[in-house]
C-alpha atoms as one frame of an Amber mdcrd trajectory, in Angstrom:
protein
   0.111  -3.884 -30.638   0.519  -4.703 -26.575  -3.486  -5.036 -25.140  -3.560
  -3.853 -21.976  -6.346  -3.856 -19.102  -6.779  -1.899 -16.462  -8.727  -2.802
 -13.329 -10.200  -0.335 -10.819 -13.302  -0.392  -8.586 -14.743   2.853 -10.372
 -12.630   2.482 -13.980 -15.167   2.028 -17.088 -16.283  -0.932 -18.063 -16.993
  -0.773 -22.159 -16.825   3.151 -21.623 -19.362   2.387 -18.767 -19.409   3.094
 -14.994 -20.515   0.209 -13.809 -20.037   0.667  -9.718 -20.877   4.796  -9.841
 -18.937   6.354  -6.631 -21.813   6.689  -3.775 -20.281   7.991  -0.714 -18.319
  11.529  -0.582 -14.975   9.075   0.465 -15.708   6.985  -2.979 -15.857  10.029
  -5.271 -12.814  11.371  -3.751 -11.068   7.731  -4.563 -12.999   7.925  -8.226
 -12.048  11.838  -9.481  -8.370  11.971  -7.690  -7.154   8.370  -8.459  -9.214
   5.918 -10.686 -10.491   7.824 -13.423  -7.202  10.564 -13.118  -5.316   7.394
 -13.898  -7.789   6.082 -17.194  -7.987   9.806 -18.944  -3.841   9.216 -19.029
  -3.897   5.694 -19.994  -6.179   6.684 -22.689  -4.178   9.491 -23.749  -1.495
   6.898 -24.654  -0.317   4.859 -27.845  -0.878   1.784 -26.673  -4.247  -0.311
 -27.078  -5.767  -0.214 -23.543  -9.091  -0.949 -21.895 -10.368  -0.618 -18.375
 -12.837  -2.215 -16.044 -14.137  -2.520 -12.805 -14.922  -6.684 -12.434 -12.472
  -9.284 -12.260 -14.393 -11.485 -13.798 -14.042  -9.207 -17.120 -10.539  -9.994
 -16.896 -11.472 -13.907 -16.043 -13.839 -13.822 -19.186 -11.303 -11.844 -21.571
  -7.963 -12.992 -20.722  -7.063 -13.998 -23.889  -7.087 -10.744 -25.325  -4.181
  -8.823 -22.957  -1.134  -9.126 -22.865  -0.318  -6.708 -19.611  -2.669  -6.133
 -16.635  -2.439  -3.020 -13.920  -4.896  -4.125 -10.977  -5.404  -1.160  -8.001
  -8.047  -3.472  -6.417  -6.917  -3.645  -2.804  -9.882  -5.742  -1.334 -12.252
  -8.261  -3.524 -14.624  -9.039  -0.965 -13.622 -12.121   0.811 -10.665 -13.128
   2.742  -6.553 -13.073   1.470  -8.193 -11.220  -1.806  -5.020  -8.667  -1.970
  -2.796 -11.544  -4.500  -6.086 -12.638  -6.327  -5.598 -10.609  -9.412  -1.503
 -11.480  -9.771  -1.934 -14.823  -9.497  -5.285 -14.770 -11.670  -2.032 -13.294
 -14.059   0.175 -15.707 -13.427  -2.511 -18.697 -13.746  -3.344 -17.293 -17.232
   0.548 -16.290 -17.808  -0.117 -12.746 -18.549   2.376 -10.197 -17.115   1.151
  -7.151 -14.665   2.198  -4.235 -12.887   3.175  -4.671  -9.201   4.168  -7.003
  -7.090   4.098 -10.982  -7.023   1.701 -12.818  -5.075   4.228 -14.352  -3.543
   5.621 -10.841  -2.080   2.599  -9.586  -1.652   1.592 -12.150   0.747   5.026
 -11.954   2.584   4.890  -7.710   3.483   0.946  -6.982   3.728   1.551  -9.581
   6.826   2.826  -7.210   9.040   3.773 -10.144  11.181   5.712 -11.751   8.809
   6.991  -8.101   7.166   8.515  -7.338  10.609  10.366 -10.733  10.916  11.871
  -9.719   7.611  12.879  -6.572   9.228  14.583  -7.966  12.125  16.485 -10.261
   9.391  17.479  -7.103   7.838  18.628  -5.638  11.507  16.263  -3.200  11.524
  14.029  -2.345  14.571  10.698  -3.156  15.609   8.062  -2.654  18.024   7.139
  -5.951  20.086   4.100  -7.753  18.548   2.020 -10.913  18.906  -0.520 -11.767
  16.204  -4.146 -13.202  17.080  -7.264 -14.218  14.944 -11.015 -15.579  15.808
  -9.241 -19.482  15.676  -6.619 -18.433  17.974  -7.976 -15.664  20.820  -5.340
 -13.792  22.933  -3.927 -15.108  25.709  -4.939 -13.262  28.989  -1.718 -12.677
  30.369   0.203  -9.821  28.138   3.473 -10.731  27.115   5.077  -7.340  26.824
   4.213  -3.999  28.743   1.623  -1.431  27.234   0.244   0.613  25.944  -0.843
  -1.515  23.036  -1.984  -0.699  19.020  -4.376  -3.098  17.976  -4.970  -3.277
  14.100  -5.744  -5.722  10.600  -2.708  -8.208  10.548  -3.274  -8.486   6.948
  -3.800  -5.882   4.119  -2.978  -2.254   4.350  -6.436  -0.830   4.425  -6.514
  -0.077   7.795  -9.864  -1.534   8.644 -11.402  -0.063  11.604  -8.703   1.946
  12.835  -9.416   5.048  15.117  -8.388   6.187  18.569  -9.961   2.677  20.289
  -6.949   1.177  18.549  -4.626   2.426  21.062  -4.929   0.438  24.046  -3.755
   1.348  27.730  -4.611  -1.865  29.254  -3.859  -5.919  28.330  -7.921  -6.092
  28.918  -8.699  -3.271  26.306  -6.300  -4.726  23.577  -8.484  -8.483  24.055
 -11.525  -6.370  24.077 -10.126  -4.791  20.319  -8.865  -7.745  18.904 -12.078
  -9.913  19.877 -14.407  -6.763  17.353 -12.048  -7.464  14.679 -12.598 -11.657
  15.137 -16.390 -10.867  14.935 -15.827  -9.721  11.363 -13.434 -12.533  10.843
 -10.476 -10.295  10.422  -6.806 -11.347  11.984  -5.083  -8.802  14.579  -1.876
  -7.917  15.184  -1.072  -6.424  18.304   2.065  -3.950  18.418   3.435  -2.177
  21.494   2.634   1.972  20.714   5.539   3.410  20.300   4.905   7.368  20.987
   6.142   8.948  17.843   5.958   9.992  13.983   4.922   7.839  11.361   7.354
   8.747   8.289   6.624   6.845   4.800   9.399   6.675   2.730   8.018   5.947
  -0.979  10.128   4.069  -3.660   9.709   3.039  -7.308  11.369   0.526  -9.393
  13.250   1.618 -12.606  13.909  -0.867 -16.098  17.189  -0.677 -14.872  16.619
  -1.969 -11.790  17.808   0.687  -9.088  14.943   2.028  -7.589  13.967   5.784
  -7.247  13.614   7.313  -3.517  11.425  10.157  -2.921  12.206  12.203   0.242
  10.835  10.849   3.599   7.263  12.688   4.457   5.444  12.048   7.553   2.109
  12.697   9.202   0.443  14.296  12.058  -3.064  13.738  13.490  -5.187  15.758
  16.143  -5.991  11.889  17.325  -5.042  10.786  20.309  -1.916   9.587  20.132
  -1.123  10.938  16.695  -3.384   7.744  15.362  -4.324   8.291  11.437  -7.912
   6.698  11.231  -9.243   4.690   8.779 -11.294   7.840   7.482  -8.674  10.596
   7.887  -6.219   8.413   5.207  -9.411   8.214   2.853 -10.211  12.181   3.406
 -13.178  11.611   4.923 -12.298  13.083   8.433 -10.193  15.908   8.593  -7.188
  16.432  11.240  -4.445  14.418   9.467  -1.401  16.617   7.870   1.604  15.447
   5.745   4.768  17.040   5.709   8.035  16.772   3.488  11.238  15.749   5.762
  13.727  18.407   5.834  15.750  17.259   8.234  19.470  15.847   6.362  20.200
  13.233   9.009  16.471  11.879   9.079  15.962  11.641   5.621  19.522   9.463
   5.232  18.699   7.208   7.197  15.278   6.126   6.502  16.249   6.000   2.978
  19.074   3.842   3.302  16.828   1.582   5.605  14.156   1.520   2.810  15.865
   1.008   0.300  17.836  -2.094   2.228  14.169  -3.505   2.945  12.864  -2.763
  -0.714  16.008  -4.987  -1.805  15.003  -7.951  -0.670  11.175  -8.001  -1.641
  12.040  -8.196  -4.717  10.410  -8.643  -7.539   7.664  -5.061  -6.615   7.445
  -2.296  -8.739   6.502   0.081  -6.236   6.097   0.770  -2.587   5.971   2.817
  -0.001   7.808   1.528   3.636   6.401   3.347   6.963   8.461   3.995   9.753
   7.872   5.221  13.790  10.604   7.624  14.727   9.874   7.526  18.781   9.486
  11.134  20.025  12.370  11.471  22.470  14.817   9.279  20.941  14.381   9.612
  17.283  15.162   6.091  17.337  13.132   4.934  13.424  11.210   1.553  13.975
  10.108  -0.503  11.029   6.402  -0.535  11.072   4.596  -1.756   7.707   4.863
  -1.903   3.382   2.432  -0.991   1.468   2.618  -2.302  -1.742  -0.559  -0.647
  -3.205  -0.839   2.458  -1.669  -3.211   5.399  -3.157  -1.387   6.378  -6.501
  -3.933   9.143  -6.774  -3.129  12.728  -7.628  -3.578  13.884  -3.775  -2.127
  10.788  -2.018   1.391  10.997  -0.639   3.220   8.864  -2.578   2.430  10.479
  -5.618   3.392  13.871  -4.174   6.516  12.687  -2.472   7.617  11.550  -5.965
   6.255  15.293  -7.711   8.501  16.875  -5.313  11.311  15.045  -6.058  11.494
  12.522  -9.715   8.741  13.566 -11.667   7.535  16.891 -13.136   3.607  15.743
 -13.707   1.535  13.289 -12.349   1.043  12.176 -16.052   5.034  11.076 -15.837
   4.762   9.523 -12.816   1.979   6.838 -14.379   3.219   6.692 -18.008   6.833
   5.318 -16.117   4.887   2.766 -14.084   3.332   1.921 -17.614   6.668   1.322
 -18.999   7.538  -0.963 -15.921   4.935  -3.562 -16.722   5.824  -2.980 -20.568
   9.407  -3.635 -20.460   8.311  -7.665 -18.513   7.002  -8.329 -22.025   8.580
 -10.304 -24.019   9.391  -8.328 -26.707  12.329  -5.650 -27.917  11.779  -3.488
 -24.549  13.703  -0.478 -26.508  10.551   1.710 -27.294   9.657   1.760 -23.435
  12.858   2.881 -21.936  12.724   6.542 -20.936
């Protein structure tokens, strides 16, 4: 029988809560994501445990043969690939996507040259980090969104963010360098942000839930840091309707989703500019909130799946079918 672990900052450890949810933000995170996600994976046939500390998997990696790791952040710097390449160090298979990929889109600098390789538009950027300061002469016009260059946490991020002056963007970027986090600095494009989730299937061709998007009462329609972890209210997500819309952010998605290949899931934003409509490639997230409330899960409700229970038990079957073993008793 397959042994599977499953990492999460508030998952049991032993049948233990080891890292109990303090903040209102961290039992939203713990009762609508983390532990809906263990009371299905311990509804199902296969021999699974869960914990909350890498170093359980470090000190027990003998015993699993499949690993699904949520852990965005680990504490210290480039932490995102730490648990899929612990995997691949130790050979075991997981759910997600490769270090290698990983690394590539969670650099939004380096995720937007990919874009442009694709011909798909961006918004002008420059990248900056404590090492190597901004420049003081800007080298495209304003207004300016300064934010993380790495990660999709959105660290920090609130109306300061949006920058009218060259002078206010340095003034951003040089908070972030005193917590020894890289910037990217994008020009604001006045718009929607649309997210257009996908999911890999055994066979390869991916699912594509409908576009949604998201309005703020922010200036400048800016989702905080604490409005996309429900801890400040304002932010609102809507279901595309619009035919022409929807078409063409899929088929742009799905083009980008192509070639960062090998991911199991994803979900690629967009910034449709108000007057033009014109869609703009802004970031991947390639561990977005697969909670119950989160909008990748319900894009995919509204669209794939009939329960949220069928939306994890298929990414289950993802990281069961890389086995290798007779993959017959995890196709749908």
């Amino acid at each position: 029988m397959t042994n599977i672990l499953f990492l999460a900052q508030f998952a049991p450890t032993n049948g233990i809560v080891l890292n109990p949810p303090k903040t209102s933000e961290e039992k939203f995170y713990a009762e609508t994501y983390h532990w809906k996600i263990v009371d299905i994976l311990q509804k199902s046939k296969y021999n699974i445990d869960t914990a909350s500390d890498v170093d359980y998997l470090i000190k027990n990696h003998d015993k699993y043969q499949l690993v699904w790791s949520v852990y965005n952040r680990l504490g210290f710097r480039n932490s995102e690939i730490f648990v899929q390449s612990l995997c691949e160090y130790y050979n075991i298979k997981y759910i997600g996507a490769t270090p290698n990929v990983r690394a590539l889109v969670e650099d939004k600098s380096m995720s937007k040259q990919l874009a442009e390789h694709l011909g798909l538009k961006t918004a002008p950027w420059i990248v900056c980090s404590k090492e190597y300061p901004l420049c003081k002469i800007a080298p495209f016009p304003g207004p300016y969104f300064v934010k993380p260059r790495f990660g999709s946490a959105s660290i920090n991020i609130d109306e300061s963010s949006l920058c009218h002056s060259w002078k206010d963007a340095i003034a951003k970027s040089k908070l972030y360098a005193q917590q020894n986090i890289d910037v990217i600095v994008e020009k604001y494009i006045k718009g929607i942000c649309y997210g257009v989730s996908l999911i890999n299937t055994i066979s390869g061709n991916p699912l594509i839930a409908p576009p949604h998007y998201t309005v703020s009462n922010k200036t400048g329609n800016i989702m905080t840091y604490s409005q996309k972890r429900f801890a400040d209210s304002g932010m609102e997500r809507f279901e595309s309707q619009d035919i022409a819309i929807n078409k063409q952010l899929m088929y742009m998605a799905k083009k980008y989703y192509s070639a960062m290949q090998p991911c199991d899931y994803a979900r690629i934003d967009f910034m449709l500019e108000e007057e033009s409509l014109t869609p703009y490639f802004l970031e991947v997230n390639v561990l977005m909130n697969l909670g119950i409330q989160g909008g990748f899960v319900n894009s995919f409700l509204n669209s794939h799946f009939k329960s949220y229970e069928e939306l994890i038990n298929h990414i289950l079957k993802l990281g069961l079918a890389k086995l290798d073993i007779s993959t017959s008793a995890s196709k749908p």
